[in-house]
Short mmCIF file of C-alpha atoms and ligand atoms in Angstrom, two decimals:
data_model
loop_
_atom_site.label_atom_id
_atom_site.label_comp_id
_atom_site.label_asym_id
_atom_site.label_seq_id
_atom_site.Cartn_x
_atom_site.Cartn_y
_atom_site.Cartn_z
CA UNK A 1085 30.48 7.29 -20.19
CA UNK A 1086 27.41 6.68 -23.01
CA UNK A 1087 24.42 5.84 -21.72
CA UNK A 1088 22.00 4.22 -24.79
CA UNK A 1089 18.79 4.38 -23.48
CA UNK A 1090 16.15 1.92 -25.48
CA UNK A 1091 12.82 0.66 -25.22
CA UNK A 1092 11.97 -3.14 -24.09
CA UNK A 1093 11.56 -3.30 -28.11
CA UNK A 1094 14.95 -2.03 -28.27
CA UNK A 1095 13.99 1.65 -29.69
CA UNK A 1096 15.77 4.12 -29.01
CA UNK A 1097 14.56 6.10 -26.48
CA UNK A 1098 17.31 9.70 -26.88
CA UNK A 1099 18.51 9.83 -30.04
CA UNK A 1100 22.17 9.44 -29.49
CA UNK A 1101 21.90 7.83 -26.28
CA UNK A 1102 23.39 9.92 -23.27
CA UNK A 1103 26.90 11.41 -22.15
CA UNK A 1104 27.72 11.52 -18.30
CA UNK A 1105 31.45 11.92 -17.46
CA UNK A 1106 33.20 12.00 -14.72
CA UNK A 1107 32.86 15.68 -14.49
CA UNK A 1108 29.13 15.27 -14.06
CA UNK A 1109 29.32 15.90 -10.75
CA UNK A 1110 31.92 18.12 -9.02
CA UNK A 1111 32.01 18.61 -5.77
CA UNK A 1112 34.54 21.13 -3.83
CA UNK A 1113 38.01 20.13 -3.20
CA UNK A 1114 38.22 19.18 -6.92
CA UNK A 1115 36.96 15.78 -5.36
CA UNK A 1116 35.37 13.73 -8.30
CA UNK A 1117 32.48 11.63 -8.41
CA UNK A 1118 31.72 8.88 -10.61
CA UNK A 1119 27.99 9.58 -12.32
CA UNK A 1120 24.90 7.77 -10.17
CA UNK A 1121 21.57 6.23 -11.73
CA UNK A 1122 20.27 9.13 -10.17
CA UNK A 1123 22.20 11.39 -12.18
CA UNK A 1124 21.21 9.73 -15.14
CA UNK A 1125 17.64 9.71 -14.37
CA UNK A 1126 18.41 13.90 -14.22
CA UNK A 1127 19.75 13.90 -17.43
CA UNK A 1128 17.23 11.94 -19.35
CA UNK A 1129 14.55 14.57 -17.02
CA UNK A 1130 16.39 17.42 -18.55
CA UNK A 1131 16.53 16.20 -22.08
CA UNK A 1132 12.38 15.30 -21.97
CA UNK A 1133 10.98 17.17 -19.69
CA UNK A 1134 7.83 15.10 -19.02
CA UNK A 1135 10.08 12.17 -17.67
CA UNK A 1136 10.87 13.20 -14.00
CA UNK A 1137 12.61 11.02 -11.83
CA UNK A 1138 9.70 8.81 -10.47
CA UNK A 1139 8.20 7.84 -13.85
CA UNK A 1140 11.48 6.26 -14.87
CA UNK A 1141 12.08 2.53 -14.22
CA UNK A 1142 15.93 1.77 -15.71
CA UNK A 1143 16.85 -1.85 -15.96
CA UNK A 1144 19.46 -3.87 -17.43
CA UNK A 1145 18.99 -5.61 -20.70
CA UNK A 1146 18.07 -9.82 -20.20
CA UNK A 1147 20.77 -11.45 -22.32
CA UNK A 1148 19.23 -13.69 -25.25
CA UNK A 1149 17.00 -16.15 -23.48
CA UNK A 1150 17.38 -15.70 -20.27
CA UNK A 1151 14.58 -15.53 -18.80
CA UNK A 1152 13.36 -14.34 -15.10
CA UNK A 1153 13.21 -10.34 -14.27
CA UNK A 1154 16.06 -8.07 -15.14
CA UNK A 1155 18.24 -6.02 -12.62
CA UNK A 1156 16.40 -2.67 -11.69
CA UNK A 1157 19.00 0.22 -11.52
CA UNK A 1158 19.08 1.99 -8.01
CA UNK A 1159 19.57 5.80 -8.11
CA UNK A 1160 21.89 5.46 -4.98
CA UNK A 1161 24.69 3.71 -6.73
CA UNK A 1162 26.95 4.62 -9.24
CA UNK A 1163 26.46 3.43 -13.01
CA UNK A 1164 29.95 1.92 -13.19
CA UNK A 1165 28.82 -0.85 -10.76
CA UNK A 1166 26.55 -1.73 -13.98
CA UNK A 1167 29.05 -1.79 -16.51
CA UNK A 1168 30.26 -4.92 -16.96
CA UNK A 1169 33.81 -4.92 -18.10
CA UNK A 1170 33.08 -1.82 -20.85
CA UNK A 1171 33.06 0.81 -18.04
CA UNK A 1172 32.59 3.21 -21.17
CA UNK A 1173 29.51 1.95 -22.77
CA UNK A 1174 26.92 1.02 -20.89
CA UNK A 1175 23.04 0.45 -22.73
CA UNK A 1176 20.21 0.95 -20.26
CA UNK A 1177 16.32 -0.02 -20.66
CA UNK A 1178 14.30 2.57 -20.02
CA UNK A 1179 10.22 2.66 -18.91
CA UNK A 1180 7.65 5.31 -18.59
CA UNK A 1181 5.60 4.34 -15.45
CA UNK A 1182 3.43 6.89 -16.09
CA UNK A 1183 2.23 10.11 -14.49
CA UNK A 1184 2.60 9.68 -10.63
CA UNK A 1185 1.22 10.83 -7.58
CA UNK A 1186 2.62 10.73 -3.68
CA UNK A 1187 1.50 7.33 -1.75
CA UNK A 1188 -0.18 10.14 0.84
CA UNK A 1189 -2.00 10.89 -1.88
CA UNK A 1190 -3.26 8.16 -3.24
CA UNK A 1191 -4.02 6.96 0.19
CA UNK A 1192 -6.22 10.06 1.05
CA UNK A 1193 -8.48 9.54 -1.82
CA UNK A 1194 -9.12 5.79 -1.31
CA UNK A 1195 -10.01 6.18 1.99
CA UNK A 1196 -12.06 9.66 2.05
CA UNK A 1197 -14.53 7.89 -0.20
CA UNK A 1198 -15.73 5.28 2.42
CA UNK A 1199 -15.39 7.74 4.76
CA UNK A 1200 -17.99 10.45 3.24
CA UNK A 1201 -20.02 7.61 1.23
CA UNK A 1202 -21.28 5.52 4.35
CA UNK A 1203 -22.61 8.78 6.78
CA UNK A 1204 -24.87 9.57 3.61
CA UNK A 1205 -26.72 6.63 4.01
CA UNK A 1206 -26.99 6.96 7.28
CA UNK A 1207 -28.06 10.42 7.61
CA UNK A 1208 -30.09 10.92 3.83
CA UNK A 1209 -33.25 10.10 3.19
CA UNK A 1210 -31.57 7.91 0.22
CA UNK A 1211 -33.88 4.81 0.12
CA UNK A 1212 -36.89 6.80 -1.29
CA UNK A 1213 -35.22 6.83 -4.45
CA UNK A 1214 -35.13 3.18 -4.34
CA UNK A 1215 -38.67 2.61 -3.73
CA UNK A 1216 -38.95 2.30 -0.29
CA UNK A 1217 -41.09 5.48 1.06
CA UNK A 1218 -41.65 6.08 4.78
CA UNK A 1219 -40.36 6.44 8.14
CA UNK A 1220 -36.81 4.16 8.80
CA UNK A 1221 -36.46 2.60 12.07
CA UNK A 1222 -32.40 3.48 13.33
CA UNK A 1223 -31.42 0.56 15.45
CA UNK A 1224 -28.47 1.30 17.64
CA UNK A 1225 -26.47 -1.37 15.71
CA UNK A 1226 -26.39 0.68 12.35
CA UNK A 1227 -25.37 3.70 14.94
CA UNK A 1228 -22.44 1.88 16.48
CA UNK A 1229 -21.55 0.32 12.89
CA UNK A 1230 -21.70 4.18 11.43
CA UNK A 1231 -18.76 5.19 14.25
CA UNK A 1232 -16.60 2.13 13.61
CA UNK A 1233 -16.59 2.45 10.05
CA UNK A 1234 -15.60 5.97 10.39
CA UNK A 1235 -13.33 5.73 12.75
CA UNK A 1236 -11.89 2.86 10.89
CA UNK A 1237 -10.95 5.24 7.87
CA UNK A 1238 -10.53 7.91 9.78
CA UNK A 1239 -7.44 6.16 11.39
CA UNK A 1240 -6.29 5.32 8.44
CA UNK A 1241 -6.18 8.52 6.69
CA UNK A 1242 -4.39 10.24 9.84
CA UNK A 1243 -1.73 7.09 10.03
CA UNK A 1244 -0.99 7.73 6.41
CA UNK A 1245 0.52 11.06 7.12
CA UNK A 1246 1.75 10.74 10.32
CA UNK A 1247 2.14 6.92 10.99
CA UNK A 1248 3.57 4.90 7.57
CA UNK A 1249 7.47 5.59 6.45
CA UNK A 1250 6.65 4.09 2.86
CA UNK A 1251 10.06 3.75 0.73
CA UNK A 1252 7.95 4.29 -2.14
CA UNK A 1253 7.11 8.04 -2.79
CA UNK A 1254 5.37 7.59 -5.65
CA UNK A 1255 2.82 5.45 -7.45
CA UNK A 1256 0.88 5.56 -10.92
CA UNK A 1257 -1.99 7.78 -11.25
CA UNK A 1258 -4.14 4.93 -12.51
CA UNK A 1259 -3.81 3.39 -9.12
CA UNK A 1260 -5.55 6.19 -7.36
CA UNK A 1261 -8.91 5.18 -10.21
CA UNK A 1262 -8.40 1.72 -9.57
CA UNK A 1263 -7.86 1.90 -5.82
CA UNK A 1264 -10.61 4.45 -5.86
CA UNK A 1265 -12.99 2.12 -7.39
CA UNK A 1266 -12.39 -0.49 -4.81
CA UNK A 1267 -12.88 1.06 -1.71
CA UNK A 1268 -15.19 3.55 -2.92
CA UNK A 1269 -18.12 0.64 -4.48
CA UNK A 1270 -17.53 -1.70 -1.26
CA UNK A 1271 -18.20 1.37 1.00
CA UNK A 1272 -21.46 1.77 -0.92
CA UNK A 1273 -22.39 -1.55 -1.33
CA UNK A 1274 -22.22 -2.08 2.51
CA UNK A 1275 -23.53 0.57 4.12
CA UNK A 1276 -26.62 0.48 1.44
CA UNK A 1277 -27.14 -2.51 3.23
CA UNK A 1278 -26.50 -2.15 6.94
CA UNK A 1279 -28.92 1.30 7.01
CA UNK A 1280 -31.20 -0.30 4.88
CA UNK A 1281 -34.42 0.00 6.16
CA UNK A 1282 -35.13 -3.49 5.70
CA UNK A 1283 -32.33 -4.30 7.94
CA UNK A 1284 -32.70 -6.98 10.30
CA UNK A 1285 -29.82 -6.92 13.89
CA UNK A 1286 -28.68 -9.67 15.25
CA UNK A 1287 -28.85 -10.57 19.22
CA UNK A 1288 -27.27 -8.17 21.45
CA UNK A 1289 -24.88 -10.45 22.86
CA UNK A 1290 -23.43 -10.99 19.22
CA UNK A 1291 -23.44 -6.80 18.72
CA UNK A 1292 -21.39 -6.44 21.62
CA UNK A 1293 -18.51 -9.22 21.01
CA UNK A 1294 -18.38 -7.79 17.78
CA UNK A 1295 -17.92 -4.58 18.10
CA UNK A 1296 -15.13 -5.18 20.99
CA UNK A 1297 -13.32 -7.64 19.38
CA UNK A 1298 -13.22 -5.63 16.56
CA UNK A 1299 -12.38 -2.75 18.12
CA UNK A 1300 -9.14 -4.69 20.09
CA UNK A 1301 -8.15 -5.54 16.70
CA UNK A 1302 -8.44 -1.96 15.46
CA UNK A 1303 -6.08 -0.54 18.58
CA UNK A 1304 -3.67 -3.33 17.85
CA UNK A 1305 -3.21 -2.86 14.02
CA UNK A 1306 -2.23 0.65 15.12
CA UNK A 1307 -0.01 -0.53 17.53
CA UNK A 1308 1.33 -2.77 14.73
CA UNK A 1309 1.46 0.23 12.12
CA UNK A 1310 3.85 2.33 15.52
CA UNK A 1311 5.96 -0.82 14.82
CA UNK A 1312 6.82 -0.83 11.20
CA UNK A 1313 7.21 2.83 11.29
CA UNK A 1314 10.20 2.40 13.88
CA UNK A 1315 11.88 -0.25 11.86
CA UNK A 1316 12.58 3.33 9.67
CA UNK A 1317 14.46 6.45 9.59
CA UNK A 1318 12.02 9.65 9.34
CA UNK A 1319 12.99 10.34 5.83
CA UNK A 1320 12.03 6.30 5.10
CA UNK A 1321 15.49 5.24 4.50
CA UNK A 1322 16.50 1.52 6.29
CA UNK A 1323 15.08 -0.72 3.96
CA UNK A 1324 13.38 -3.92 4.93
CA UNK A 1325 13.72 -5.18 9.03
CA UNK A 1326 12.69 -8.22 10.35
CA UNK A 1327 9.52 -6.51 12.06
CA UNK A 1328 9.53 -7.85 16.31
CA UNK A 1329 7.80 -7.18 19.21
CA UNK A 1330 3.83 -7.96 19.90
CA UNK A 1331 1.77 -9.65 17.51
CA UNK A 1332 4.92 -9.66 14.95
CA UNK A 1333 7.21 -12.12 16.94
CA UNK A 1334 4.61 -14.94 15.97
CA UNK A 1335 3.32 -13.71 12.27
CA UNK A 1336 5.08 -11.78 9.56
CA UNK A 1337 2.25 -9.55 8.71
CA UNK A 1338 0.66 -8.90 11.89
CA UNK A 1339 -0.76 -5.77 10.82
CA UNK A 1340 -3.08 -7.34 7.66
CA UNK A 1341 -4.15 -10.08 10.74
CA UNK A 1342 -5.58 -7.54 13.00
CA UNK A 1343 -6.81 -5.95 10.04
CA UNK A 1344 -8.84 -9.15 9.16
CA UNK A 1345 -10.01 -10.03 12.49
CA UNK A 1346 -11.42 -6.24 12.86
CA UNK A 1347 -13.31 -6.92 9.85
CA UNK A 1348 -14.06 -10.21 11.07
CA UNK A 1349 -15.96 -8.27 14.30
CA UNK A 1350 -17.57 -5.91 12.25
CA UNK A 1351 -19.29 -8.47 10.27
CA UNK A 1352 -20.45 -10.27 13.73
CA UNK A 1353 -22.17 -7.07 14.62
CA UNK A 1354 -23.59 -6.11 11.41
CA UNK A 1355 -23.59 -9.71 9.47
CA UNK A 1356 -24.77 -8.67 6.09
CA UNK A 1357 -23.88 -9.88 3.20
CA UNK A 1358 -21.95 -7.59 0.97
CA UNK A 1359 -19.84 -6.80 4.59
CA UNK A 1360 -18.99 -10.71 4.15
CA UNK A 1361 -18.13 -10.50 0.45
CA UNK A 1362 -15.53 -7.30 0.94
CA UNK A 1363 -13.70 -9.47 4.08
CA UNK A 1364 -13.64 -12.40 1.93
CA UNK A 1365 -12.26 -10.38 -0.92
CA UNK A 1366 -9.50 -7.80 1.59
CA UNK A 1367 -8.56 -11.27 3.20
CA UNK A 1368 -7.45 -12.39 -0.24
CA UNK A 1369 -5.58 -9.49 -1.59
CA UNK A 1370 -3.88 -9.30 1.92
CA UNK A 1371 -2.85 -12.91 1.76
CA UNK A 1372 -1.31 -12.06 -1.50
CA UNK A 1373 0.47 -9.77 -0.45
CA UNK A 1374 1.61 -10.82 2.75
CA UNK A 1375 3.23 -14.05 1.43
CA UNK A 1376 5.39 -11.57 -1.35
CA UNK A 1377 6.32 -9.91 1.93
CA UNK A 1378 7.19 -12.97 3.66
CA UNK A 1379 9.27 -14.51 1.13
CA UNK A 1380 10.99 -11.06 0.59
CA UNK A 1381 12.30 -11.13 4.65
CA UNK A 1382 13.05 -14.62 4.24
CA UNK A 1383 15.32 -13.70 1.33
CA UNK A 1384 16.74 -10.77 2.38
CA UNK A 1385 17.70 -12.75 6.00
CA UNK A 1386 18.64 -16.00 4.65
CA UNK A 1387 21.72 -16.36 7.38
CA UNK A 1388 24.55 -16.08 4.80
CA UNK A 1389 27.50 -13.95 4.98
CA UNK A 1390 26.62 -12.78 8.52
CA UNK A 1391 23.00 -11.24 7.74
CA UNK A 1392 20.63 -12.87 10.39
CA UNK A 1393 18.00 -15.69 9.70
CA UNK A 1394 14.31 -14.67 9.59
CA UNK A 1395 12.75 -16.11 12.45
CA UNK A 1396 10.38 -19.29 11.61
CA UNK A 1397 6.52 -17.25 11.49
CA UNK A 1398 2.98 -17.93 10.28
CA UNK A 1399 2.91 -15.53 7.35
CA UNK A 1400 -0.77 -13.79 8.00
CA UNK A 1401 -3.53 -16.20 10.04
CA UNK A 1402 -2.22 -18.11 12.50
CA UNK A 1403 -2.93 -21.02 12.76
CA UNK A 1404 -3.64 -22.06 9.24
CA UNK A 1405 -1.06 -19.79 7.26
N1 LIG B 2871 -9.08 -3.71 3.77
C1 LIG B 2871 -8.22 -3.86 2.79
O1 LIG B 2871 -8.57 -4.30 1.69
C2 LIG B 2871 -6.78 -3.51 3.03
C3 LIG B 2871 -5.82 -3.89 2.07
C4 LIG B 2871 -4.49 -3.53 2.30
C5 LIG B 2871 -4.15 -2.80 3.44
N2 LIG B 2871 -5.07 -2.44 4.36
C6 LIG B 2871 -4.72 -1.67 5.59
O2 LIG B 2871 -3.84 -0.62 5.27
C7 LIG B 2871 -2.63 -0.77 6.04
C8 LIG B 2871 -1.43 -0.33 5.20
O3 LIG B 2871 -1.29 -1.21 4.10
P1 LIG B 2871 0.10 -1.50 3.37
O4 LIG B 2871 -0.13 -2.59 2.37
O5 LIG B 2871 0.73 -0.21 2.96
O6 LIG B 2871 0.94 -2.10 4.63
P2 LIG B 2871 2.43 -2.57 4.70
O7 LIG B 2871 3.10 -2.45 3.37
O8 LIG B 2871 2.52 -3.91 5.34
O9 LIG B 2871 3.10 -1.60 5.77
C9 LIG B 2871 2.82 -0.28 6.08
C10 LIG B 2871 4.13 0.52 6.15
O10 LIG B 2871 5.15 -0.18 6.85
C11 LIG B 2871 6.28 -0.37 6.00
N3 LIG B 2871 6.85 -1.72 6.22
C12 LIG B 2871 6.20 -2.91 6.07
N4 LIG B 2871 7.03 -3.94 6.35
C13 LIG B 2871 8.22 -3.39 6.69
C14 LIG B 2871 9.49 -3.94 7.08
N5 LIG B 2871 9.68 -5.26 7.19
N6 LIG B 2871 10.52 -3.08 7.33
C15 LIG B 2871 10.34 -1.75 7.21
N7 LIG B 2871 9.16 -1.15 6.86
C16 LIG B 2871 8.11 -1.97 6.60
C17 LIG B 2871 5.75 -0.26 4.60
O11 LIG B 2871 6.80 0.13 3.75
P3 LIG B 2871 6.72 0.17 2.11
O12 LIG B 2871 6.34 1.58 1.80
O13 LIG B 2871 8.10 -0.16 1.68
O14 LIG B 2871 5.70 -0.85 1.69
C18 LIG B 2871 4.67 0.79 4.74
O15 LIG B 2871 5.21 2.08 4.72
C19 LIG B 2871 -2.59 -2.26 6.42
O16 LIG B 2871 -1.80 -2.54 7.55
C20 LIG B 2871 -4.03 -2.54 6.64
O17 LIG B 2871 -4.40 -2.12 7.93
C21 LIG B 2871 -6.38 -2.78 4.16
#
């Protein structure tokens, strides 16, 4: 079979385009096997070496005007399921996603920044070099705030390698920057803020629900996290489940709520407002996301041709959405 690989321009991306026979794969017993997407993704790897397997996205051409997104080739199957009728011939659009790094990865360093970044405030004599010179009053609300917030990304860092099954091992570098710049300036921004030594507390009564409501919310989006990690197999193979049990048998993406609402207690205890802006901010990216999740289950169990029906759920914050 000839692979022509081109560009979304239509360039040609290996001069000549590719061969992959039959033989391409022989495995004892003289028994054959037809060439997979992943062997092609090899091939084009061993003709440019800087194109490994994860930085390739293959697709199918869109026909004149049709619009909508075009069929993304997966390295499981074989290549003559994507020849249609010219099992010979088939022309394949190919897309550098760029240099990649392991999800772990790019986990780790979004999360060790808030992590490191908010002690320093607490501990450092930091404000003098904004202008404010003298002794700093520690209230035990900045002290308590100081072990939540570390424990909060401390728990996340150990649940993203030992916790999530992602089925995506890789993403772009530029992710880890942009990620990176997220997490990392809201760390800053807040805990600037809540050790500042202008910093007023609020009533004791409204430290304490705070803190334990958030910290309820904090043990149950773990709990939720143990869930979606044993709708998968260890290696991260079983695609997409309808997620059940606890919080998930009345919202889709439980684990974003409790993430939210532990948030949500945080800025109770604390109430500043930079800790407002970056709820107000997660709660939108989250909602985002969590309806693209949402509509993915409810497409994936639409009841048709014996797969099951997704269950009728709020998608994130019951009981508005
Ligand atoms: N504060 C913030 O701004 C913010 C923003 C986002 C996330 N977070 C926190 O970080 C955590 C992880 O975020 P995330 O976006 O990676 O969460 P996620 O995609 O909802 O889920 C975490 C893991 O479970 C898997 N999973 C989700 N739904 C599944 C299903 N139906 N069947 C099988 N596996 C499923 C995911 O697989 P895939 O690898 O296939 O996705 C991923 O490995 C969140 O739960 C939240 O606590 C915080």
């Amino acid at each position: 079979m000839k692979v022509n690989l081109v560009s979304r321009s239509g360039r040609e991306v290996v001069k000549g385009g590719i061969e992959l026979t039959d033989e391409f794969k022989v495995l004892f017993l003289g028994v054959r096997f037809q060439a997979t997407v992943s062997d092609l993704q090899e091939a084009i790897h061993a003709r440019i070496k800087k194109y490994y397997p994860s930085r390739q996205r293959l697709t199918l051409p869109l026909q004149a005007g049709c619009k909508g997104k075009p069929v993304v080739l997966i390295p499981k199957k074989k290549l003559a399921d994507y020849c249609d009728g010219n099992a010979n011939n088939l022309t394949v659009v190919f897309k550098d996603l760029g240099v990649q790094v392991s999800y772990s990865t790019l986990f780790f360093w979004e999360y060790l920044g808030p992590l490191v970044i908010y002690p320093v405030f607490y501990y450092f004599p930091v404000y003098k070099y904004f202008g404010y010179e003298g002794e700093r009053t520690i209230y035990p609300v900045q002290t308590y705030a100081l072990y939540y917030w570390c424990f909060h990304y401390f728990k996340r860092i150990l649940e993203t390698f030992f916790v999530h099954r992602f089925s995506h091992a890789t993403s772009p570098l530029s992710h880890v920057f942009r990620n990176c710049a997220y997490y990392w300036t809201f760390g800053a921004y807040i805990a600037y803020h809540v050790n500042h030594p202008l910093y007023t507390p609020v009533g004791d009564f409204q430290i304490k629900i705070g803190f334990t409501f958030g910290l309820i919310c904090q043990l149950a989006n773990f709990y939720c996290h143990l869930i979606l990690r044993n709708l998968r197999s260890p290696d991260g193979n079983g695609g997409y489940q309808i997620p059940r049990g606890f919080l998930f048998n009345i919202v889709t993406c439980a684990n974003y709520t409790t993430e939210i609402y532990q948030w949500l207690g945080f800025n109770m205890a604390t109430q500043t407002i930079p800790g407002c802006v970056f709820l107000v901010v997660a709660t939108l990216i989250m909602t985002n996301w969590a309806l693209a999740k949402h509509r993915r289950l409810k497409k994936l169990f639409d009841g048709k041709e014996g797969r099951p029906r997704y269950p009728r759920r709020w998608v994130i914050l019951p009981p508005f959405m």
